[in-house]
Short mmCIF file of C-alpha atoms in Angstrom, two decimals:
data_model
loop_
_atom_site.label_atom_id
_atom_site.label_comp_id
_atom_site.label_asym_id
_atom_site.label_seq_id
_atom_site.Cartn_x
_atom_site.Cartn_y
_atom_site.Cartn_z
CA UNK A 1 -14.23 88.69 27.92
CA UNK A 2 -15.20 88.08 24.31
CA UNK A 3 -11.56 87.43 23.41
CA UNK A 4 -11.24 84.94 26.25
CA UNK A 5 -14.39 83.10 25.15
CA UNK A 6 -13.13 82.94 21.57
CA UNK A 7 -9.79 81.56 22.76
CA UNK A 8 -11.53 78.93 24.91
CA UNK A 9 -13.69 77.94 21.96
CA UNK A 10 -10.64 77.53 19.73
CA UNK A 11 -8.94 75.34 22.34
CA UNK A 12 -12.05 73.17 22.61
CA UNK A 13 -12.25 72.90 18.82
CA UNK A 14 -8.61 71.78 18.66
CA UNK A 15 -9.27 69.14 21.33
CA UNK A 16 -12.37 68.00 19.43
CA UNK A 17 -10.42 67.70 16.18
CA UNK A 18 -7.68 65.70 17.92
CA UNK A 19 -10.30 63.30 19.30
CA UNK A 20 -11.83 62.89 15.84
CA UNK A 21 -8.39 62.17 14.39
CA UNK A 22 -7.72 59.54 17.03
CA UNK A 23 -11.10 57.92 16.43
CA UNK A 24 -10.46 57.89 12.69
CA UNK A 25 -7.02 56.32 13.18
CA UNK A 26 -8.52 53.64 15.43
CA UNK A 27 -11.13 52.82 12.80
CA UNK A 28 -8.44 52.54 10.12
CA UNK A 29 -6.36 50.29 12.37
CA UNK A 30 -9.34 48.01 13.08
CA UNK A 31 -10.16 47.74 9.39
CA UNK A 32 -6.55 46.90 8.60
CA UNK A 33 -6.43 44.21 11.30
CA UNK A 34 -9.67 42.66 10.08
CA UNK A 35 -8.37 42.65 6.52
CA UNK A 36 -5.12 41.11 7.68
CA UNK A 37 -6.95 38.42 9.67
CA UNK A 38 -9.20 37.62 6.72
CA UNK A 39 -6.17 37.36 4.47
CA UNK A 40 -4.39 35.08 6.90
CA UNK A 41 -7.50 32.87 7.21
CA UNK A 42 -7.80 32.59 3.44
CA UNK A 43 -4.10 31.77 3.16
CA UNK A 44 -4.41 29.09 5.84
CA UNK A 45 -7.47 27.64 4.10
CA UNK A 46 -5.59 27.51 0.80
CA UNK A 47 -2.68 25.68 2.41
CA UNK A 48 -4.91 23.08 4.07
CA UNK A 49 -7.52 22.30 1.40
CA UNK A 50 -6.08 20.40 -1.55
CA UNK A 51 -6.73 22.30 -4.78
CA UNK A 52 -7.15 21.02 -8.30
CA UNK A 53 -3.86 20.54 -10.09
CA UNK A 54 -2.14 18.19 -12.47
CA UNK A 55 -3.15 14.54 -12.63
CA UNK A 56 -0.77 12.79 -10.23
CA UNK A 57 -1.43 9.44 -11.91
CA UNK A 58 -2.13 5.89 -10.79
CA UNK A 59 1.14 5.74 -8.88
CA UNK A 60 -0.18 8.42 -6.53
CA UNK A 61 -3.35 6.42 -5.83
CA UNK A 62 -1.26 3.29 -5.32
CA UNK A 63 0.67 5.02 -2.51
CA UNK A 64 -2.39 5.28 -0.26
CA UNK A 65 -3.93 3.18 2.47
CA UNK A 66 -7.63 3.97 2.86
CA UNK A 67 -9.19 3.78 6.32
CA UNK A 68 -12.79 4.61 7.16
CA UNK A 69 -16.38 3.49 7.26
CA UNK A 70 -18.28 1.12 4.96
CA UNK A 71 -18.25 3.75 2.22
CA UNK A 72 -14.45 3.46 2.32
CA UNK A 73 -14.48 -0.34 2.49
CA UNK A 74 -16.52 -0.45 -0.72
CA UNK A 75 -13.47 0.80 -2.60
CA UNK A 76 -12.47 -2.84 -2.27
CA UNK A 77 -15.78 -4.46 -3.15
CA UNK A 78 -16.16 -2.20 -6.22
CA UNK A 79 -12.73 -3.30 -7.43
CA UNK A 80 -11.51 0.16 -8.38
CA UNK A 81 -8.05 0.01 -6.77
CA UNK A 82 -4.90 -1.86 -7.74
CA UNK A 83 -5.58 -5.55 -7.19
CA UNK A 84 -9.33 -5.14 -7.71
CA UNK A 85 -11.42 -6.87 -5.06
CA UNK A 86 -8.19 -8.38 -3.67
CA UNK A 87 -6.59 -4.98 -3.06
CA UNK A 88 -4.47 -4.55 0.05
CA UNK A 89 -4.97 -0.78 0.13
CA UNK A 90 -8.22 -0.77 2.13
CA UNK A 91 -7.95 -1.38 5.86
CA UNK A 92 -10.94 -2.20 8.02
CA UNK A 93 -12.11 -4.36 10.88
CA UNK A 94 -13.97 -7.66 10.58
CA UNK A 95 -17.26 -5.82 10.06
CA UNK A 96 -15.99 -3.80 7.09
CA UNK A 97 -16.94 -0.54 8.77
CA UNK A 98 -15.25 1.49 11.51
CA UNK A 99 -16.99 3.88 13.86
CA UNK A 100 -15.06 6.91 15.02
CA UNK A 101 -15.73 6.72 18.75
CA UNK A 102 -13.95 6.80 22.10
CA UNK A 103 -12.47 3.34 21.52
CA UNK A 104 -10.84 4.15 18.19
CA UNK A 105 -7.29 4.10 19.61
CA UNK A 106 -7.59 0.34 20.27
CA UNK A 107 -8.83 -0.38 16.74
CA UNK A 108 -7.93 -3.73 15.23
CA UNK A 109 -7.95 -4.35 11.50
CA UNK A 110 -7.83 -7.42 9.31
CA UNK A 111 -4.36 -7.13 7.77
CA UNK A 112 -4.97 -7.71 4.04
CA UNK A 113 -1.68 -9.41 3.25
CA UNK A 114 -2.16 -12.22 5.78
CA UNK A 115 -5.81 -12.09 6.87
CA UNK A 116 -4.78 -11.91 10.54
CA UNK A 117 -6.28 -9.43 12.97
CA UNK A 118 -3.77 -6.80 14.08
CA UNK A 119 -3.86 -3.71 16.22
CA UNK A 120 -3.77 -0.68 13.95
CA UNK A 121 -0.45 0.36 15.48
CA UNK A 122 1.09 -3.03 14.64
CA UNK A 123 -0.25 -2.92 11.08
CA UNK A 124 1.24 0.54 10.63
CA UNK A 125 4.63 -0.58 11.90
CA UNK A 126 4.55 -3.56 9.55
CA UNK A 127 3.32 -1.85 6.37
CA UNK A 128 4.61 1.70 6.98
CA UNK A 129 2.27 3.33 4.44
CA UNK A 130 3.50 6.36 2.57
CA UNK A 131 0.12 8.05 2.77
CA UNK A 132 -3.26 7.46 4.44
CA UNK A 133 -6.67 8.91 3.66
CA UNK A 134 -9.05 8.92 6.62
CA UNK A 135 -12.79 9.28 5.95
CA UNK A 136 -15.10 9.46 8.97
CA UNK A 137 -18.30 11.11 10.09
CA UNK A 138 -21.26 9.40 8.45
CA UNK A 139 -21.45 6.46 10.87
CA UNK A 140 -23.39 7.65 13.90
CA UNK A 141 -23.71 11.17 12.49
CA UNK A 142 -26.73 12.07 14.64
CA UNK A 143 -24.92 10.89 17.76
CA UNK A 144 -21.80 12.86 16.81
CA UNK A 145 -23.87 16.01 16.43
CA UNK A 146 -25.50 15.37 19.81
CA UNK A 147 -22.12 14.89 21.51
CA UNK A 148 -20.62 17.92 19.82
CA UNK A 149 -17.44 19.01 18.08
CA UNK A 150 -15.08 18.51 21.02
CA UNK A 151 -16.02 14.83 21.31
CA UNK A 152 -15.55 14.40 17.57
CA UNK A 153 -12.14 16.09 17.68
CA UNK A 154 -11.02 14.04 20.66
CA UNK A 155 -11.90 10.75 18.93
CA UNK A 156 -10.30 11.79 15.64
CA UNK A 157 -7.14 12.99 17.40
CA UNK A 158 -6.85 9.63 19.17
CA UNK A 159 -6.71 7.94 15.77
CA UNK A 160 -4.29 10.49 14.33
CA UNK A 161 -2.03 10.10 17.37
CA UNK A 162 -1.86 6.31 16.84
CA UNK A 163 -0.77 6.81 13.23
CA UNK A 164 1.81 9.47 14.13
CA UNK A 165 3.26 7.41 16.96
CA UNK A 166 3.45 4.23 14.89
CA UNK A 167 4.84 5.76 11.71
CA UNK A 168 5.68 9.49 11.85
CA UNK A 169 6.58 9.52 8.15
CA UNK A 170 3.07 8.60 6.99
CA UNK A 171 1.34 11.55 5.35
CA UNK A 172 -2.20 11.86 6.72
CA UNK A 173 -5.02 13.36 4.66
CA UNK A 174 -8.46 13.95 6.16
CA UNK A 175 -11.24 13.50 3.63
CA UNK A 176 -14.77 14.84 3.80
CA UNK A 177 -17.38 12.18 4.46
CA UNK A 178 -19.66 11.56 1.51
CA UNK A 179 -23.22 12.85 1.00
CA UNK A 180 -26.32 10.67 1.09
CA UNK A 181 -28.95 10.22 -1.61
CA UNK A 182 -32.17 12.22 -1.44
CA UNK A 183 -34.21 9.01 -1.60
CA UNK A 184 -32.36 7.24 1.21
CA UNK A 185 -34.54 5.12 3.49
CA UNK A 186 -34.66 7.11 6.74
CA UNK A 187 -36.91 4.74 8.71
CA UNK A 188 -34.06 3.84 11.08
CA UNK A 189 -33.21 7.50 11.73
CA UNK A 190 -34.74 10.12 14.00
CA UNK A 191 -34.25 12.84 11.37
CA UNK A 192 -35.12 13.29 7.70
CA UNK A 193 -32.66 13.14 4.80
CA UNK A 194 -32.27 16.91 4.53
CA UNK A 195 -31.40 17.19 8.23
CA UNK A 196 -28.90 14.34 7.99
CA UNK A 197 -27.31 16.13 5.02
CA UNK A 198 -26.93 19.26 7.14
CA UNK A 199 -25.31 17.15 9.88
CA UNK A 200 -22.81 15.78 7.36
CA UNK A 201 -21.94 19.32 6.28
CA UNK A 202 -21.32 20.32 9.90
CA UNK A 203 -19.16 17.26 10.56
CA UNK A 204 -17.14 18.02 7.44
CA UNK A 205 -16.57 21.55 8.72
CA UNK A 206 -15.31 20.06 12.00
CA UNK A 207 -12.95 17.83 10.03
CA UNK A 208 -11.62 20.82 8.10
CA UNK A 209 -11.04 22.74 11.34
CA UNK A 210 -9.22 19.73 12.78
CA UNK A 211 -7.00 19.55 9.70
CA UNK A 212 -6.16 23.25 10.15
CA UNK A 213 -5.27 22.91 13.81
CA UNK A 214 -3.17 19.77 13.25
CA UNK A 215 -1.38 20.96 10.12
CA UNK A 216 -2.90 18.22 7.95
CA UNK A 217 -4.29 18.31 4.43
CA UNK A 218 -8.05 18.24 3.78
CA UNK A 219 -9.63 16.66 0.72
CA UNK A 220 -13.09 18.05 -0.07
CA UNK A 221 -14.15 15.10 -2.20
CA UNK A 222 -17.81 15.61 -1.30
CA UNK A 223 -17.99 18.56 -3.68
CA UNK A 224 -17.62 16.31 -6.72
CA UNK A 225 -20.39 13.96 -5.50
CA UNK A 226 -23.12 16.44 -4.53
CA UNK A 227 -26.02 17.69 -6.60
CA UNK A 228 -27.41 21.23 -6.42
CA UNK A 229 -29.29 20.46 -3.19
CA UNK A 230 -26.31 18.92 -1.41
CA UNK A 231 -27.43 15.31 -1.82
CA UNK A 232 -25.47 12.50 -3.46
CA UNK A 233 -26.00 12.77 -7.20
CA UNK A 234 -28.50 10.21 -8.50
CA UNK A 235 -26.00 8.67 -10.92
CA UNK A 236 -23.70 7.88 -7.98
CA UNK A 237 -26.26 6.27 -5.66
CA UNK A 238 -26.41 2.59 -4.83
CA UNK A 239 -29.88 1.18 -4.25
CA UNK A 240 -30.00 2.09 -0.55
CA UNK A 241 -29.15 5.77 -1.11
CA UNK A 242 -26.43 5.49 1.55
CA UNK A 243 -23.66 3.66 -0.27
CA UNK A 244 -22.02 4.55 -3.57
CA UNK A 245 -21.80 2.75 -6.89
CA UNK A 246 -18.73 2.04 -9.00
CA UNK A 247 -19.08 5.27 -10.98
CA UNK A 248 -18.94 7.25 -7.73
CA UNK A 249 -15.72 5.55 -6.62
CA UNK A 250 -14.11 6.22 -9.97
CA UNK A 251 -15.06 9.88 -9.57
CA UNK A 252 -13.59 9.89 -6.05
CA UNK A 253 -10.27 8.42 -7.21
CA UNK A 254 -10.10 10.87 -10.09
CA UNK A 255 -10.69 13.72 -7.64
CA UNK A 256 -7.87 12.45 -5.42
CA UNK A 257 -5.53 12.15 -8.41
CA UNK A 258 -6.27 15.69 -9.57
CA UNK A 259 -6.10 17.26 -6.09
CA UNK A 260 -2.69 16.03 -4.95
CA UNK A 261 -0.39 17.48 -2.34
CA UNK A 262 1.79 20.08 -4.05
CA UNK A 263 5.01 18.27 -3.29
CA UNK A 264 3.62 15.21 -5.11
CA UNK A 265 2.89 16.97 -8.41
#
């Protein structure tokens, strides 16, 4: 009887050891998969976000059309692009600011070369830009947060689809929207400056995710404009704390020049 009990115990111990081995192997496999996924995510991030490299020069900047909100339009009024305040590189509507909303696909711009109002698709077919930088998110930021990421993506994709359909060869770069100044007048807003800053960060993360899913490049220009608290640096603020001064736009263009697409270096 004792021999039988000992044999049974040995069998149970062998089964127990096998179970432990299987559990250990499962843990190792899970750790490996997590590590692999993390590595893949980092690799994807590296491929999407434009990194600092060689200065691509003025010719690289000259190859862009800039489309966005009033903070984009001020590239023209600050005179920092080729042609100064008469530059033809900034596209906007009659108001000088574009809101990324459900009607974005029917956007009309004032075509700089002629001054006529054209559908964006027609302007793209006429000019056929080599590259475009899109900068959206600050206009109506509180409303965008309220409506959520899917609404934001849908609107942005509508714009991207117009560009792709009109000129498939145009290289599209999504740029982070710019931070606001700490002293910005918030009387017209339902939130304070710190909250609005956090909204901008969230919208920028949505833009990055969109760039990943659509295979586009992302330009994190905001990082060169922010202070330690995430606000627009004081030396870059215009009087209203919302818009940027000439020094800020020079910093933005330098960032673009030194964070080019690899194939353009």
